[in-house]
Coordinates of C-alpha atoms and ligand atoms in Angstrom, one line a residue:
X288 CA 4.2 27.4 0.0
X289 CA 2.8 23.6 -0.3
X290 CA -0.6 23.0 -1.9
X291 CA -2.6 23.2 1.6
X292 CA -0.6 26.0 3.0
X293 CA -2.0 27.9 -0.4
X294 CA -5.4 26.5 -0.1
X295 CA -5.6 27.6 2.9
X296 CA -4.2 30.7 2.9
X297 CA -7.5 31.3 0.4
X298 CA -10.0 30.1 2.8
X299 CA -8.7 31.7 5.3
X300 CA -9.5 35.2 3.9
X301 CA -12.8 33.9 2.6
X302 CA -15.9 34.2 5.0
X303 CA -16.6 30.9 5.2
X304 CA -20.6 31.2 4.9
X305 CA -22.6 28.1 6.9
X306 CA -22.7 25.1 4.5
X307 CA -25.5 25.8 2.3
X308 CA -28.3 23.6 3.5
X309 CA -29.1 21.5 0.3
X310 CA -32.6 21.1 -1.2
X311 CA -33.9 17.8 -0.4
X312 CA -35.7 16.1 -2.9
X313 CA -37.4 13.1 -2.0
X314 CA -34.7 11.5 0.3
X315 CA -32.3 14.0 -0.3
X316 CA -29.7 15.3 -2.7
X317 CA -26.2 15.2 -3.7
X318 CA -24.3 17.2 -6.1
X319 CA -21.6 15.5 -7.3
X320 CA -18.2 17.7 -8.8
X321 CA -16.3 15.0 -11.1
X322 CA -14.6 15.4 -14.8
X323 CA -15.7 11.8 -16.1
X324 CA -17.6 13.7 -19.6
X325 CA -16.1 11.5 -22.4
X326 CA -18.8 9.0 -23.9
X327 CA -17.0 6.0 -22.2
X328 CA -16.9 7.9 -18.8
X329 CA -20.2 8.9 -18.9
X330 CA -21.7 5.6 -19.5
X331 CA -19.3 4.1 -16.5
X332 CA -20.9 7.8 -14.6
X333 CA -24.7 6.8 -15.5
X334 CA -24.1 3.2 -13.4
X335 CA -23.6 5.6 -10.4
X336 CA -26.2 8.1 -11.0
X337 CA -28.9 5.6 -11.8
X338 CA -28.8 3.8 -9.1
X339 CA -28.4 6.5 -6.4
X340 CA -31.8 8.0 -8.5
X341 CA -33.2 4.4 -8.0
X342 CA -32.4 4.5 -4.3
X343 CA -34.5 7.7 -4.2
X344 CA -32.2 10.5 -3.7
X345 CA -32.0 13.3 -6.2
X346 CA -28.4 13.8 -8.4
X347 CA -27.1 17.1 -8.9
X348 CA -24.6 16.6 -11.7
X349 CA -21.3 19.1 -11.4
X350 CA -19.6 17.7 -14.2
X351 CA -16.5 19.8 -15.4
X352 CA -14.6 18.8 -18.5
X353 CA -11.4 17.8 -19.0
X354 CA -9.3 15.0 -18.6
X355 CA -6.9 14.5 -15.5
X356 CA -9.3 16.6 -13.7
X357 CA -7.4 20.0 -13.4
X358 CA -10.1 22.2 -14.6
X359 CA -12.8 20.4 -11.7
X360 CA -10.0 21.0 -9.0
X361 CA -9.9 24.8 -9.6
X362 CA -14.1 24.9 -9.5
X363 CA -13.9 22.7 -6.3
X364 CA -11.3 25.2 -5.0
X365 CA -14.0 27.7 -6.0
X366 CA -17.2 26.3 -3.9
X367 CA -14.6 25.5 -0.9
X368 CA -13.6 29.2 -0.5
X369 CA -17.3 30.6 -1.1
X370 CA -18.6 27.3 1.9
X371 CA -20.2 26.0 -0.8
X372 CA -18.9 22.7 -1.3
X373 CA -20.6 20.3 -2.8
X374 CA -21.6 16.7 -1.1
X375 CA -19.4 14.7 -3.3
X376 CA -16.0 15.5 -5.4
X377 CA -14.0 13.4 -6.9
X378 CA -10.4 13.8 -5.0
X379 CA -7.5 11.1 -5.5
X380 CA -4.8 10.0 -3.7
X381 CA -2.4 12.7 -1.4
X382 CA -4.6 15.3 -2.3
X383 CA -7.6 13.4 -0.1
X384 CA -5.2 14.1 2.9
X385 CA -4.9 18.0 2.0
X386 CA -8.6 18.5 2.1
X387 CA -8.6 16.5 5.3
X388 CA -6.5 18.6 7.2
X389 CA -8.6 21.6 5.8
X390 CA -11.6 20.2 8.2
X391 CA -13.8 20.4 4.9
X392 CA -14.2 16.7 4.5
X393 CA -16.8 14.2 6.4
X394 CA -15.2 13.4 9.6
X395 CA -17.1 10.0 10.6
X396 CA -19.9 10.3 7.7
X397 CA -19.1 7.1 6.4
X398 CA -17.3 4.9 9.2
X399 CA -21.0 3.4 9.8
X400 CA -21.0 2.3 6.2
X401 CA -17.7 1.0 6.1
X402 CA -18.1 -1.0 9.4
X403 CA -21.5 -2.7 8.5
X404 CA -20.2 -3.3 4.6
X405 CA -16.4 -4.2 5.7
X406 CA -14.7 -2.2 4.1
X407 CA -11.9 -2.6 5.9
X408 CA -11.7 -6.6 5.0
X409 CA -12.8 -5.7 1.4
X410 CA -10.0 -2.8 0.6
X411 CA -6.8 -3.7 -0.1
X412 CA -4.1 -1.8 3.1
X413 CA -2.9 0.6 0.6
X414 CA -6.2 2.1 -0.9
X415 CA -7.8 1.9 2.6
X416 CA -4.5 4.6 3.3
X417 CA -5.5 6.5 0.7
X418 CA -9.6 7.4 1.2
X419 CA -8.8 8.0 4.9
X420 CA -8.1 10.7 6.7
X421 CA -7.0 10.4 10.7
X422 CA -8.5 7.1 11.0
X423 CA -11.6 7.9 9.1
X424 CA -13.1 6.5 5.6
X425 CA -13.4 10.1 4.4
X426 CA -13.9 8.8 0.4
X427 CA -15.3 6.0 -1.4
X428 CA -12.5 4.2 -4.0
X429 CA -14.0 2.8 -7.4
X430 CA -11.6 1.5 -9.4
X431 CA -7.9 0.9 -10.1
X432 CA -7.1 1.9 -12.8
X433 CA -3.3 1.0 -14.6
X434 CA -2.2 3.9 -16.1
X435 CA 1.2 2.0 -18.6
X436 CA -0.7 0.5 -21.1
X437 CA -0.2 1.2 -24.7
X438 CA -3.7 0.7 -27.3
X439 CA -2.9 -0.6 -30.7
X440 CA -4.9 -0.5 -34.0
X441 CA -4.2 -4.2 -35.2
X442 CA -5.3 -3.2 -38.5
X443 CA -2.8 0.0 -39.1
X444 CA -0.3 -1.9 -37.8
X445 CA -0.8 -4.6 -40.6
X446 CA -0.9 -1.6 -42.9
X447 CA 2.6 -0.5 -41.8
X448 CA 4.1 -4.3 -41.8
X449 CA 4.3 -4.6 -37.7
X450 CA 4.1 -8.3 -37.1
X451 CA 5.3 -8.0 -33.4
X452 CA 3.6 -5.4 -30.9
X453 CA 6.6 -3.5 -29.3
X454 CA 8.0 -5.1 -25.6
X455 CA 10.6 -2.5 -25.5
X456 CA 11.3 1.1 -26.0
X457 CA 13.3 0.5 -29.6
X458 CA 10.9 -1.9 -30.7
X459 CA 8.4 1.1 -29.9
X460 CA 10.8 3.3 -31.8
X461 CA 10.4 1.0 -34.9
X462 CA 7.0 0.3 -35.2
X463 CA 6.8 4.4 -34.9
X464 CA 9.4 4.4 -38.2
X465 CA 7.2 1.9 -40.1
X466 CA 4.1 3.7 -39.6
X467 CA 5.5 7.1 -39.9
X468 CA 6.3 5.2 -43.6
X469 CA 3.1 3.7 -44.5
X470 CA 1.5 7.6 -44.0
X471 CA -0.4 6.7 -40.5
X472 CA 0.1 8.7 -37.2
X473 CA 2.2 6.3 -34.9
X474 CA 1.3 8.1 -31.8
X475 CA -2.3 9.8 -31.3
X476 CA -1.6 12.5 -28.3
X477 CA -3.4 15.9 -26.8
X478 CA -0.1 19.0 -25.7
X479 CA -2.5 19.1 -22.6
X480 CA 0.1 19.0 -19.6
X481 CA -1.4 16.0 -18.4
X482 CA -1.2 14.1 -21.1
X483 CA 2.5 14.5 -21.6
X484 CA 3.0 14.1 -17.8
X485 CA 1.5 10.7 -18.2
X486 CA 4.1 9.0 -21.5
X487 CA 6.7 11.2 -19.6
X488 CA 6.0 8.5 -16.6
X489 CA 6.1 5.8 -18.7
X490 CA 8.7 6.4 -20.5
X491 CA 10.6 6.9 -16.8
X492 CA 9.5 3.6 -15.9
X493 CA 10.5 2.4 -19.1
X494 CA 14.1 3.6 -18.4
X495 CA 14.5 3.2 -14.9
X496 CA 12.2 0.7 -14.1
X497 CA 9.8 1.1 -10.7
X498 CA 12.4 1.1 -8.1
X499 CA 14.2 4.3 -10.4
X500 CA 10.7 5.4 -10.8
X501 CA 10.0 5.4 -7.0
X502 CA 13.0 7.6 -6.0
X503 CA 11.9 10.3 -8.3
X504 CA 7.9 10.8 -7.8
X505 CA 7.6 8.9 -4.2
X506 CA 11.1 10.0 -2.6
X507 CA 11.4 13.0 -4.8
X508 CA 14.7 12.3 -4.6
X509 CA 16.9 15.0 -6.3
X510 CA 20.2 12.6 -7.6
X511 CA 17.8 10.8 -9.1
X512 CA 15.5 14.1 -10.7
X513 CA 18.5 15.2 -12.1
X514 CA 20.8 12.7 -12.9
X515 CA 21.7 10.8 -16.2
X516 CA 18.6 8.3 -16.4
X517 CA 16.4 11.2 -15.8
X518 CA 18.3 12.8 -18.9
X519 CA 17.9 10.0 -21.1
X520 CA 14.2 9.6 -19.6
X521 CA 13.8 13.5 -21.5
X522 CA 15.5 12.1 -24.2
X523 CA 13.4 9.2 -25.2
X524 CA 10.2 11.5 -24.4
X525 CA 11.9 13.6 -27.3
X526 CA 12.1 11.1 -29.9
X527 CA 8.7 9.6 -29.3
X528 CA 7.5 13.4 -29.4
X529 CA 8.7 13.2 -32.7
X530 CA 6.0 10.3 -33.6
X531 CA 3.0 12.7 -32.6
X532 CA 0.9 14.2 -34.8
X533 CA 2.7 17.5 -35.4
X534 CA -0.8 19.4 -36.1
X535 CA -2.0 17.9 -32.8
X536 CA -2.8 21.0 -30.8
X537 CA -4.0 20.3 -27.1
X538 CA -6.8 18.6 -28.2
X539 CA -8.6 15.7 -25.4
X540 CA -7.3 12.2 -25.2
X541 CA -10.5 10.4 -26.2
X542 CA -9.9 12.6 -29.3
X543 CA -6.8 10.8 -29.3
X544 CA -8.1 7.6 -28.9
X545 CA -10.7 8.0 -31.6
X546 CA -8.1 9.2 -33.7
X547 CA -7.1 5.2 -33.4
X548 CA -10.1 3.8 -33.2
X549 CA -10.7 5.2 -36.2
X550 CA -6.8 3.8 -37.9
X551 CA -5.5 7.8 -38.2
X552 CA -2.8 6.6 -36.0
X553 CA -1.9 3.7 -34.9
X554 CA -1.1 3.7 -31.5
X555 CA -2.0 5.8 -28.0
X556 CA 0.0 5.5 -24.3
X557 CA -2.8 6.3 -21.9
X558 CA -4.4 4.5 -19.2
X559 CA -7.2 2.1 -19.4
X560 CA -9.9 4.8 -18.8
X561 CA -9.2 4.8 -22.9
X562 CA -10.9 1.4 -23.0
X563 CA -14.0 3.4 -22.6
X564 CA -14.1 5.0 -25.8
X565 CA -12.9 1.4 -27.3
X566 CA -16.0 -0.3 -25.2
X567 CA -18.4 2.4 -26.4
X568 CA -17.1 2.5 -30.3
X569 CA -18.4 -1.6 -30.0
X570 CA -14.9 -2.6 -30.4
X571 CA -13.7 -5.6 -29.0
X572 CA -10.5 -5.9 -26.9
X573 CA -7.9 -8.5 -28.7
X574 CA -10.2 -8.4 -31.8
X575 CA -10.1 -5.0 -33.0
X576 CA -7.6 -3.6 -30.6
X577 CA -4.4 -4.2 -28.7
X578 CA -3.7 -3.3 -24.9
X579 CA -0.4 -4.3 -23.9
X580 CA 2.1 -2.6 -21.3
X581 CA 3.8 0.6 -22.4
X582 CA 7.0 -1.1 -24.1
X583 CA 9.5 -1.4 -21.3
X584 CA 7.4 -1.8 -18.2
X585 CA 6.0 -5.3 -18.1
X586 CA 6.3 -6.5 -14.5
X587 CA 5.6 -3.1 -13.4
X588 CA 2.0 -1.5 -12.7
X589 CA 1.1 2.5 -12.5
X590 CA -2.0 2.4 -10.3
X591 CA -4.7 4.9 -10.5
X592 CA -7.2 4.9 -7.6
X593 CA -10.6 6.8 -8.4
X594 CA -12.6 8.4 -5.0
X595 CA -15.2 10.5 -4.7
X596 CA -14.7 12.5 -1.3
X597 CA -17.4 13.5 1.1
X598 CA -17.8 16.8 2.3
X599 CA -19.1 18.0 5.7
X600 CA -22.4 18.9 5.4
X601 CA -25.3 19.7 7.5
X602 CA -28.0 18.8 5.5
X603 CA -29.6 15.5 7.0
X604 CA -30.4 14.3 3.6
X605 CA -27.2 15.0 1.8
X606 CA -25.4 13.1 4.5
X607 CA -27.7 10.0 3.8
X608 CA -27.4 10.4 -0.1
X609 CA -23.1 10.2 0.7
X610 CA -23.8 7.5 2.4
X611 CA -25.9 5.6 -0.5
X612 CA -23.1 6.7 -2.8
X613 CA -20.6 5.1 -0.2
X614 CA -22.3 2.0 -0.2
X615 CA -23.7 1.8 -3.8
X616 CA -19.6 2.1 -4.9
X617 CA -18.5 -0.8 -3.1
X618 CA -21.6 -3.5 -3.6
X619 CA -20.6 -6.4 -6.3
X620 CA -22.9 -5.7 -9.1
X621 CA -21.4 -1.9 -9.1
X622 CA -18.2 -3.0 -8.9
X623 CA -18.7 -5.0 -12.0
X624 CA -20.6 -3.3 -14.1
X625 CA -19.0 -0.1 -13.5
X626 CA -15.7 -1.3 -14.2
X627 CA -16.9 -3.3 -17.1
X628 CA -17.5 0.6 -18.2
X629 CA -14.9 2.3 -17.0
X630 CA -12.0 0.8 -18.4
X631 CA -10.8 0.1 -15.0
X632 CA -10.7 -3.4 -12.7
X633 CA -12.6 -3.4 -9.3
X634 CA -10.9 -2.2 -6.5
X635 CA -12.0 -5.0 -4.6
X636 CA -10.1 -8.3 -5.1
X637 CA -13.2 -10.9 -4.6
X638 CA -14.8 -10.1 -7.9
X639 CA -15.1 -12.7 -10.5
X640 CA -13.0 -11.4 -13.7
X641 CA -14.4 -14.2 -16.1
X642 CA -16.7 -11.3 -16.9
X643 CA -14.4 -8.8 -17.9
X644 CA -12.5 -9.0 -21.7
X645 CA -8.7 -10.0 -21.5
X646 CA -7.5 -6.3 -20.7
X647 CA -9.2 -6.3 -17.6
X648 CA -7.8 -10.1 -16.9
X649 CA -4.6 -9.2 -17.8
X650 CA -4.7 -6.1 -15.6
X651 CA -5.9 -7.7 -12.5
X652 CA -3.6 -10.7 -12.9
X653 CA -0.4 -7.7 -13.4
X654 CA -1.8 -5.7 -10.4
X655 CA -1.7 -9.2 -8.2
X656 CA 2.0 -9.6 -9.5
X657 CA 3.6 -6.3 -9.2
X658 CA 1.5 -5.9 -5.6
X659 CA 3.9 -8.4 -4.2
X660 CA 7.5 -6.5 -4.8
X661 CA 8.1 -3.2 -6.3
X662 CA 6.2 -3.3 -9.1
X663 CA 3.3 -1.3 -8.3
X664 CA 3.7 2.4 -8.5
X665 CA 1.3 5.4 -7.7
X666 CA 1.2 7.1 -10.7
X667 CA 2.5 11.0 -10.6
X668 CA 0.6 11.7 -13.7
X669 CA -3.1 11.1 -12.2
X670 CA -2.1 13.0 -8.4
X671 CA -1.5 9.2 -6.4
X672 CA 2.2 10.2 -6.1
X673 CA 2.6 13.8 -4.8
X674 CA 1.0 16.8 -3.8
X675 CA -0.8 18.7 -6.7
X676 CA 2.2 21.5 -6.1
X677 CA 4.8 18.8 -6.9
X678 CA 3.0 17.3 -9.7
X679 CA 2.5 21.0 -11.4
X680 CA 6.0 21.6 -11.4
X681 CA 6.7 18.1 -13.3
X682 CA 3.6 18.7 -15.5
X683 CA 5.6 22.9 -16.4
X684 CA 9.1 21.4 -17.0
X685 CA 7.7 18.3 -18.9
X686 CA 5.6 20.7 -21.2
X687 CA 8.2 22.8 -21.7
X688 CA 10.5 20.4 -22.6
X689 CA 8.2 18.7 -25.2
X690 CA 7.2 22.0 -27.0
X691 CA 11.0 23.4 -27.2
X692 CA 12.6 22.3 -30.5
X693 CA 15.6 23.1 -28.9
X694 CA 15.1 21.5 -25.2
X695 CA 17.6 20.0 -24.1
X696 CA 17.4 16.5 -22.1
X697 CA 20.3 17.1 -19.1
X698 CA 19.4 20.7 -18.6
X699 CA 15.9 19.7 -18.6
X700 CA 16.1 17.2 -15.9
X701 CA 18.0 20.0 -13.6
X702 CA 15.0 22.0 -14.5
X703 CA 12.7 18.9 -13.2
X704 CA 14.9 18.9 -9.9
X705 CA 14.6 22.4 -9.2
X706 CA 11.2 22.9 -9.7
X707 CA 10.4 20.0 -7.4
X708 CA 12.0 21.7 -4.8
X709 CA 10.6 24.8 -4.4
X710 CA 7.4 22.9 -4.8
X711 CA 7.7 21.3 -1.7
Ligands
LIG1017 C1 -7.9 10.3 -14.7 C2 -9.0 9.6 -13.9 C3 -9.6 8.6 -14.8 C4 -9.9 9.2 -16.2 C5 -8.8 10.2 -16.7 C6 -9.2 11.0 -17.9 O1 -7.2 11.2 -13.8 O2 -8.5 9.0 -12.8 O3 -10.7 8.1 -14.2 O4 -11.1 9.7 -16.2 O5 -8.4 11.0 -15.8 O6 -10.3 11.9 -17.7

């Protein structure tokens, strides 16, 4: 059974009570259900809740911890089933269509907002795809967010005599080896499913670049699931697994990325939402830290679109408080100031980048680049490519594989082809 047919197999049995009317305070209020809790999140969060406070509607904060997001998804699942959803979530990518089709979400709440602040001029064709549902805005996007980067602590890699940040994987390899030697942590990572999900995906794009990349988590396409680049894909992911913190338990990724920060280790793959922690720790981007793409994927661009999806509500102010949100996300000063938070570039292409450090530059300049070709990939790892089924079943075989001694790469990318298959 596919991830709506389960979902709504579950509300089906469920009474679904009346939407809760919501208590409206002042001009009304809106809970929002997201998983930005890190200290860099929340600061990029606070941009949002202040000004829909300023605006005069109250917040109701649903945060949920945990990176990725799956631990929110199951409480959203939760509040669906009981018809207590609440006005805001944040949903991404394919899964926006799933709660669509549900008839849960808004079904022209924001279509007024859109028309009189042009969305449809401002958003680019493929993110205007993705936060609608049957011709409707149905979410609000935020950000893009590139999810093959690779952060470096400049100094730990001085330590370790590194005089050339890694541009492929066996430059990656040996920068590992010399830092593995000089007693630092080459690679800071969480075992949370996610995590490895995410440097499995860029190793994959490493190895078979974004066309290869397409075919597996777009096309799902099972010669290329299981075939010998997928195998060497799990075997590269093996090796590097080998550069991790062997202690390293499932802890968070802005654990991780504290961890260099702080020159325990000297190197994380994660997305730029890790600029965040970098921002709040004071640090300064090309200074006291590195971005560069994950070794192996210059050219190419894992996108990561955030939304916050509107439910249907009956409560008059709670529909005007999604619409503030709505609006608030896509204004200019948001846009920038958020962003400037977030780690992320503005999803909207008019905003002057002179005010953003040379990540975010480089970022929006690579998203322009790979935008015209191939190069710009949803990212499987943060739910833009598949359903939440398929991308459970990469996230088990992936885990697997990294926490068996004895895994082995061919048999574990039949494993990956067969578990996307009766995920579908
Ligand atoms: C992603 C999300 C990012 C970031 C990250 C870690 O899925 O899109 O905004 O917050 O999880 O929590």
């Amino acid at each position: 059974m596919n991830a709506i047919n389960r979902l709504a197999a579950v509300i089906s049995l469920a009474t679904l009570a009346p939407f809760a009317a919501q208590a409206a305070d002042g001009k009304g209020t809106i809970e929002v259900t997201h998983w930005w809790t890190s200290a860099g999140e929340s600061a990029a969060m606070d941009v949002l809740r202040n000004q829909v406070k300023a605006d005069g509607y109250a917040w109701k904060d649903n945060a949920v911890a945990g990176g990725g997001g799956a631990a929110a998804m199951t409480v959203l699942k939760t509040r669906a089933v009981s018809g207590n959803p609440p006005g805001a979530a944040q949903i991404k990518g394919p899964d926006i269509q799933d709660w669509g089709s549900l008839g849960l979400l808004t079904e022209d709440g924001l279509d007024d907002v859109a028309k009189s602040e042009g969305w449809d001029k401002l958003l680019s064709p493929t993110v205007a795809r993705i936060v609608q549902y049957d011709g409707h805005y149905v979410a609000v996007p935020f950000n893009i967010h590139r999810v093959n980067w690779l952060w470096i602590n400049p100094e730990a890699f001085k330590k370790a005599g590194i005089d050339k940040a890694p541009g492929t994987l066996d430059e990656l390899f040996a920068a590992a080896e010399k830092l593995k030697a000089a007693g630092i942590t080459p690679l800071a990572h969480g075992d949370q499913p996610w995590q490895n999900a995410t440097v499995f995906e860029d190793i994959v794009l490493a190895v078979m670049g974004p066309e290869g990349f397409h075919k597996a988590f777009v096309e799902l396409d099972q010669g290329t699931l299981t075939g010998q680049k997928m195998a060497d894909s799990f075997a590269a992911l093996k090796k590097l697994a080998g550069y991790m913190d062997p202690n390293r338990g499932g802890q968070d990724w802005n654990q991780a990325t504290a961890q260099v920060i702080q020159g325990k280790a000297g190197m994380q793959a994660m997305g730029d939402w890790a600029k965040s922690e970098w921002t709040t720790a004071k640090k300064v981007a090309g200074k006291d830290y590195q971005c560069i793409p994950f070794p192996g994927t210059a050219g190419s661009y894992t996108y990561n679109v955030d939304s916050l999806a509107m439910f249907k509500v009956k409560d008059a102010g709670t529909v005007a408080a999604q619409k503030d949100v709505a609006k608030i996300a896509l204004g200019t000063h948001f846009q920038t100031v958020f962003n400037q938070n977030k780690g992320s570039i503005p999803v909207r292409g008019d905003i002057d980048m002179s005010q953003f450090d040379s990540c975010a530059q480089a970022s929006r300049k690579d998203f322009d680049e790979a935008s015209k070709g191939q190069g710009a990939q949803p990212s499987m790892a943060h739910n833009m490519a598949t359903s939440l089924a398929v991308q459970g079943a990469v996230f088990d075989v992936v885990t697997n594989f990294i926490n068996d001694k004895n895994g082995d790469p061919a048999s574990a990318a039949k494993k990956l082809g067969a578990a996307i298959k009766s995920a579908q």
